């Protein structure tokens, strides 16, 4: 499948033409939001970091960025966000550079967006609009596409309701579609509403199927290891390296939108399922988080969560804070050192001083948090990581020993399906001796089945 699945992608605010759009990226800085102290502590991004990230986002949909600027906003204007002087400057730049799309890395109200479009005489997208646009191009599975389309419609609905009220008044409330007295906006809103309902139904169906698959998988004893992290942290690269899969790993933001699952056997035979998920990003609009909640269920139910971080990014700390916030929304306790493991990735990019610095801080993590320093690219550090995962999982399973006489061999397929067979000894009398790792559930099931297999002995 190609990366640009524009036929099936939901229709976004930008026309999907072959020509690359010339774009300007503007980062408004509302002075009261970013105190110098917060930036210095690495909790808030610096203005330049925000600009670099916004450009990265814009590049994710192949825009040709011909202008970039951080714009100080001392007082947010309800009509245009920026003050009139700034808007004039932007307008000059748009004309001079023949800019076809202006990206404002900040939420814009529908009114602000429309006014800016009028003043600048070009298309304007805010951060949410841009992220939706990227998501629309990246979603590959049916569920992913439906989720994005739904988020898009909800976004449009918000704009429609508020921004069209004045049009409604201009038209004197006369309706040309629908029943008597119905206004254009009501009919548009209703159409959107119908579409949303239809999509929700479709999505529900797709999810039911997936839940069934998951329920089936849950019966199997394979624990799920979920990779999470800020967009571009290297999750897919790590996933590919570990599982030998060929998931799209590119310097593209949100290259992975749909969860990808793959089963592998660790070195002592423990089978686990690795799950690669959508990358997180700061200021992810809430309805997008909600849209992806179902996808993130894999993460919520995972045995171990690997938080992958790009430690070569100067913004690594603020990114980690963003990811932890989203994990907290998903009710994942990042303070639980047994459950969440930090993967400090891209160490191949660091010089000796950088590495030494990281090693020191890895050793002094609060709450006994485990850190693995790795390079998903070169494979460095992966062996200890996998050994750690295996140790954690083995530590959680119960081990049982079974003596199965030859008259009870019908039990064997069930055991292979529902437990991890650690050792098997074929006995001379035709029976077998097994050492198994079982989950609590499998142990209970086994005890219940005991009546049918009275000759099986369990220790
Ligand atoms: N030098 C170096 N580059 C890496 C490493 N891991 C990943 N990369 C690069 O970082 C970029 C992003 O990697 P991905 O694996 O696509 O990142 P991701 O976290 O899956 O990204 P999203 O899909 O946006 O969430 C790619 O260009 C990778 O080649 C690493 O250990 N070292």
Short mmCIF file of C-alpha atoms in Angstrom, two decimals, residues 90-344:
data_model
loop_
_atom_site.label_atom_id
_atom_site.label_comp_id
_atom_site.label_asym_id
_atom_site.label_seq_id
_atom_site.Cartn_x
_atom_site.Cartn_y
_atom_site.Cartn_z
CA UNK A 90 2.13 38.10 7.21
CA UNK A 91 0.10 39.30 4.27
CA UNK A 92 3.16 40.87 2.65
CA UNK A 93 5.05 37.62 3.10
CA UNK A 94 2.20 35.57 1.64
CA UNK A 95 2.13 37.77 -1.45
CA UNK A 96 5.87 37.95 -1.89
CA UNK A 97 6.39 34.21 -1.47
CA UNK A 98 3.21 33.19 -3.31
CA UNK A 99 2.13 31.16 -0.32
CA UNK A 100 -0.85 28.88 -0.89
CA UNK A 101 -1.28 27.70 2.68
CA UNK A 102 -0.60 29.32 6.01
CA UNK A 103 -0.17 27.07 9.02
CA UNK A 104 -0.74 28.58 12.42
CA UNK A 105 0.65 26.31 15.11
CA UNK A 106 -2.02 27.13 17.64
CA UNK A 107 -5.72 26.50 17.96
CA UNK A 108 -7.73 29.04 15.97
CA UNK A 109 -11.37 29.72 16.57
CA UNK A 110 -13.49 29.31 13.45
CA UNK A 111 -13.89 33.07 13.31
CA UNK A 112 -10.16 33.66 13.53
CA UNK A 113 -9.51 31.11 10.84
CA UNK A 114 -12.03 32.65 8.48
CA UNK A 115 -10.89 36.20 9.12
CA UNK A 116 -7.26 35.29 8.58
CA UNK A 117 -8.14 33.54 5.34
CA UNK A 118 -9.88 36.68 4.18
CA UNK A 119 -7.10 39.04 5.26
CA UNK A 120 -4.26 36.93 3.93
CA UNK A 121 -6.21 35.81 0.90
CA UNK A 122 -5.03 32.25 1.28
CA UNK A 123 -5.99 28.99 2.98
CA UNK A 124 -5.25 28.83 6.71
CA UNK A 125 -4.92 25.69 8.83
CA UNK A 126 -4.49 25.53 12.57
CA UNK A 127 -2.62 22.83 14.46
CA UNK A 128 -5.63 20.54 14.82
CA UNK A 129 -6.48 20.92 11.14
CA UNK A 130 -2.92 20.05 10.20
CA UNK A 131 -2.77 17.00 12.45
CA UNK A 132 -6.08 15.80 11.06
CA UNK A 133 -4.72 16.28 7.57
CA UNK A 134 -1.67 14.15 8.38
CA UNK A 135 -3.75 11.49 10.07
CA UNK A 136 -6.02 11.37 7.05
CA UNK A 137 -3.11 10.58 4.79
CA UNK A 138 -1.55 8.01 7.07
CA UNK A 139 -4.44 5.83 8.17
CA UNK A 140 -4.25 2.51 6.46
CA UNK A 141 -6.67 0.10 8.05
CA UNK A 142 -10.39 0.50 7.80
CA UNK A 143 -10.64 1.33 11.48
CA UNK A 144 -7.90 3.92 11.27
CA UNK A 145 -9.56 5.60 8.32
CA UNK A 146 -12.97 5.63 9.95
CA UNK A 147 -11.54 7.12 13.12
CA UNK A 148 -9.84 9.93 11.28
CA UNK A 149 -12.87 10.64 9.16
CA UNK A 150 -15.01 10.82 12.25
CA UNK A 151 -12.60 13.16 14.01
CA UNK A 152 -12.59 15.32 10.88
CA UNK A 153 -16.35 15.54 10.77
CA UNK A 154 -16.54 16.41 14.44
CA UNK A 155 -13.98 19.13 13.87
CA UNK A 156 -15.99 20.46 10.93
CA UNK A 157 -19.16 20.32 12.95
CA UNK A 158 -17.63 22.53 15.62
CA UNK A 159 -16.62 25.04 12.96
CA UNK A 160 -19.93 24.90 11.19
CA UNK A 161 -22.05 25.53 14.20
CA UNK A 162 -20.17 28.52 15.41
CA UNK A 163 -18.83 30.13 12.25
CA UNK A 164 -21.99 30.02 10.19
CA UNK A 165 -24.32 31.64 12.61
CA UNK A 166 -23.85 35.04 11.02
CA UNK A 167 -24.57 33.59 7.57
CA UNK A 168 -27.74 32.24 8.93
CA UNK A 169 -28.74 35.70 10.00
CA UNK A 170 -27.79 37.19 6.62
CA UNK A 171 -30.00 34.70 4.88
CA UNK A 172 -32.82 35.74 7.14
CA UNK A 173 -33.21 32.22 8.35
CA UNK A 174 -34.84 31.10 5.11
CA UNK A 175 -34.14 27.48 4.26
CA UNK A 176 -33.86 26.03 0.78
CA UNK A 177 -33.30 22.44 1.84
CA UNK A 178 -35.32 20.34 4.21
CA UNK A 179 -38.57 21.24 5.87
CA UNK A 180 -40.26 24.60 6.18
CA UNK A 181 -38.34 27.19 8.11
CA UNK A 182 -35.22 25.08 8.09
CA UNK A 183 -32.10 27.13 7.67
CA UNK A 184 -29.09 26.21 5.58
CA UNK A 185 -27.01 25.71 8.65
CA UNK A 186 -29.50 23.34 10.19
CA UNK A 187 -29.62 21.27 7.08
CA UNK A 188 -25.84 21.23 6.77
CA UNK A 189 -25.58 20.34 10.39
CA UNK A 190 -28.10 17.57 9.99
CA UNK A 191 -26.26 16.18 7.00
CA UNK A 192 -23.05 16.15 8.98
CA UNK A 193 -24.85 14.58 11.89
CA UNK A 194 -26.22 11.81 9.66
CA UNK A 195 -22.78 11.16 8.25
CA UNK A 196 -21.32 11.05 11.74
CA UNK A 197 -23.95 8.58 12.91
CA UNK A 198 -23.34 6.34 9.90
CA UNK A 199 -19.61 6.40 10.50
CA UNK A 200 -20.04 5.66 14.17
CA UNK A 201 -22.09 2.60 13.31
CA UNK A 202 -19.52 1.38 10.81
CA UNK A 203 -16.76 1.96 13.30
CA UNK A 204 -18.67 0.08 15.96
CA UNK A 205 -18.91 -2.91 13.62
CA UNK A 206 -15.20 -2.86 12.82
CA UNK A 207 -14.41 -2.58 16.52
CA UNK A 208 -16.62 -5.49 17.44
CA UNK A 209 -14.67 -7.64 15.04
CA UNK A 210 -11.40 -6.44 16.50
CA UNK A 211 -12.58 -6.99 20.06
CA UNK A 212 -13.44 -10.54 19.10
CA UNK A 213 -9.94 -11.01 17.73
CA UNK A 214 -8.52 -9.58 20.90
CA UNK A 215 -10.66 -11.78 23.08
CA UNK A 216 -9.39 -14.77 21.13
CA UNK A 217 -5.84 -13.62 21.57
CA UNK A 218 -6.39 -13.01 25.26
CA UNK A 219 -7.28 -16.63 25.69
CA UNK A 220 -3.83 -17.43 24.40
CA UNK A 221 -1.13 -16.95 26.99
CA UNK A 222 0.90 -14.46 25.01
CA UNK A 223 1.45 -11.20 26.82
CA UNK A 224 1.30 -7.96 24.86
CA UNK A 225 4.23 -5.55 24.92
CA UNK A 226 3.12 -2.13 23.72
CA UNK A 227 5.43 0.47 22.23
CA UNK A 228 4.40 4.04 22.89
CA UNK A 229 6.19 7.33 22.41
CA UNK A 230 6.29 10.73 20.88
CA UNK A 231 5.97 10.82 17.14
CA UNK A 232 9.28 10.00 15.40
CA UNK A 233 10.81 8.54 18.57
CA UNK A 234 11.70 5.37 16.67
CA UNK A 235 8.91 2.99 17.68
CA UNK A 236 8.46 1.42 14.27
CA UNK A 237 12.20 1.06 13.78
CA UNK A 238 12.43 -0.72 17.12
CA UNK A 239 9.39 -2.84 16.32
CA UNK A 240 10.93 -3.88 13.01
CA UNK A 241 14.30 -4.62 14.53
CA UNK A 242 12.79 -6.77 17.27
CA UNK A 243 10.17 -8.59 15.25
CA UNK A 244 11.86 -8.67 11.87
CA UNK A 245 8.76 -7.05 10.42
CA UNK A 246 8.69 -4.45 7.74
CA UNK A 247 6.47 -1.75 9.14
CA UNK A 248 6.85 1.59 7.45
CA UNK A 249 9.60 3.36 9.40
CA UNK A 250 10.38 6.70 7.96
CA UNK A 251 11.33 10.13 9.02
CA UNK A 252 7.67 10.90 8.72
CA UNK A 253 5.55 12.02 11.59
CA UNK A 254 2.76 9.62 12.42
CA UNK A 255 4.01 7.00 10.00
CA UNK A 256 2.17 4.46 12.16
CA UNK A 257 -1.47 5.23 12.74
CA UNK A 258 -2.95 1.81 13.12
CA UNK A 259 -1.76 -0.62 15.72
CA UNK A 260 0.46 -3.30 14.29
CA UNK A 261 0.79 -6.55 16.14
CA UNK A 262 3.36 -9.26 15.76
CA UNK A 263 4.17 -12.34 17.75
CA UNK A 264 7.76 -13.30 18.44
CA UNK A 265 9.57 -15.84 20.58
CA UNK A 266 12.12 -14.47 23.02
CA UNK A 267 15.37 -16.33 23.52
CA UNK A 268 14.05 -18.73 26.16
CA UNK A 269 11.00 -19.50 24.15
CA UNK A 270 8.54 -17.09 25.79
CA UNK A 271 6.18 -15.89 23.11
CA UNK A 272 5.03 -12.31 23.29
CA UNK A 273 3.07 -9.98 21.06
CA UNK A 274 4.64 -6.64 20.23
CA UNK A 275 2.27 -3.83 19.42
CA UNK A 276 3.33 -0.66 17.60
CA UNK A 277 0.94 2.25 18.07
CA UNK A 278 0.26 5.77 16.92
CA UNK A 279 2.84 8.34 17.91
CA UNK A 280 1.82 10.95 20.43
CA UNK A 281 2.24 14.67 20.05
CA UNK A 282 1.84 17.68 22.27
CA UNK A 283 -1.51 19.44 22.24
CA UNK A 284 -3.14 16.47 20.59
CA UNK A 285 -6.70 17.72 20.30
CA UNK A 286 -8.96 15.95 22.79
CA UNK A 287 -11.33 14.60 20.20
CA UNK A 288 -8.38 13.02 18.45
CA UNK A 289 -7.28 11.32 21.64
CA UNK A 290 -10.86 10.13 22.00
CA UNK A 291 -10.89 8.93 18.41
CA UNK A 292 -7.81 6.86 18.99
CA UNK A 293 -8.84 5.60 22.38
CA UNK A 294 -10.05 2.34 20.94
CA UNK A 295 -6.78 1.83 19.12
CA UNK A 296 -4.98 2.60 22.32
CA UNK A 297 -6.87 -0.12 24.14
CA UNK A 298 -4.04 -2.39 23.12
CA UNK A 299 -1.79 -0.18 25.19
CA UNK A 300 -4.19 -0.07 28.11
CA UNK A 301 -4.28 -3.83 28.30
CA UNK A 302 -0.61 -4.42 27.66
CA UNK A 303 1.43 -6.43 30.12
CA UNK A 304 4.42 -4.14 29.63
CA UNK A 305 4.51 -0.65 28.15
CA UNK A 306 7.75 0.45 26.51
CA UNK A 307 8.00 4.23 26.41
CA UNK A 308 10.35 4.91 23.48
CA UNK A 309 12.14 8.26 23.60
CA UNK A 310 14.38 9.99 21.08
CA UNK A 311 17.22 11.05 23.36
CA UNK A 312 19.01 12.85 20.55
CA UNK A 313 16.17 15.36 20.39
CA UNK A 314 16.80 18.47 22.47
CA UNK A 315 13.09 18.44 23.17
CA UNK A 316 13.16 14.96 24.73
CA UNK A 317 12.06 16.03 28.19
CA UNK A 318 9.06 18.02 27.11
CA UNK A 319 8.08 15.19 24.74
CA UNK A 320 8.25 12.67 27.57
CA UNK A 321 6.05 14.91 29.71
CA UNK A 322 3.48 15.01 26.89
CA UNK A 323 3.49 11.25 26.48
CA UNK A 324 3.12 10.72 30.20
CA UNK A 325 0.15 13.04 30.26
CA UNK A 326 -1.59 11.01 27.56
CA UNK A 327 -0.69 7.74 29.29
CA UNK A 328 -2.19 9.11 32.48
CA UNK A 329 -5.38 9.84 30.51
CA UNK A 330 -5.38 6.20 29.54
CA UNK A 331 -5.04 5.33 33.21
CA UNK A 332 -1.57 3.93 32.80
CA UNK A 333 0.54 4.55 35.86
CA UNK A 334 3.92 5.65 34.56
CA UNK A 335 5.27 5.45 38.09
CA UNK A 336 4.76 1.68 38.11
CA UNK A 337 8.29 0.53 37.38
CA UNK A 338 7.22 -3.06 36.81
CA UNK A 339 4.71 -2.05 34.15
CA UNK A 340 6.34 0.84 32.30
CA UNK A 341 9.91 0.70 31.00
CA UNK A 342 11.75 3.62 29.43
CA UNK A 343 13.60 3.04 26.20
CA UNK A 344 16.13 5.75 25.54
#
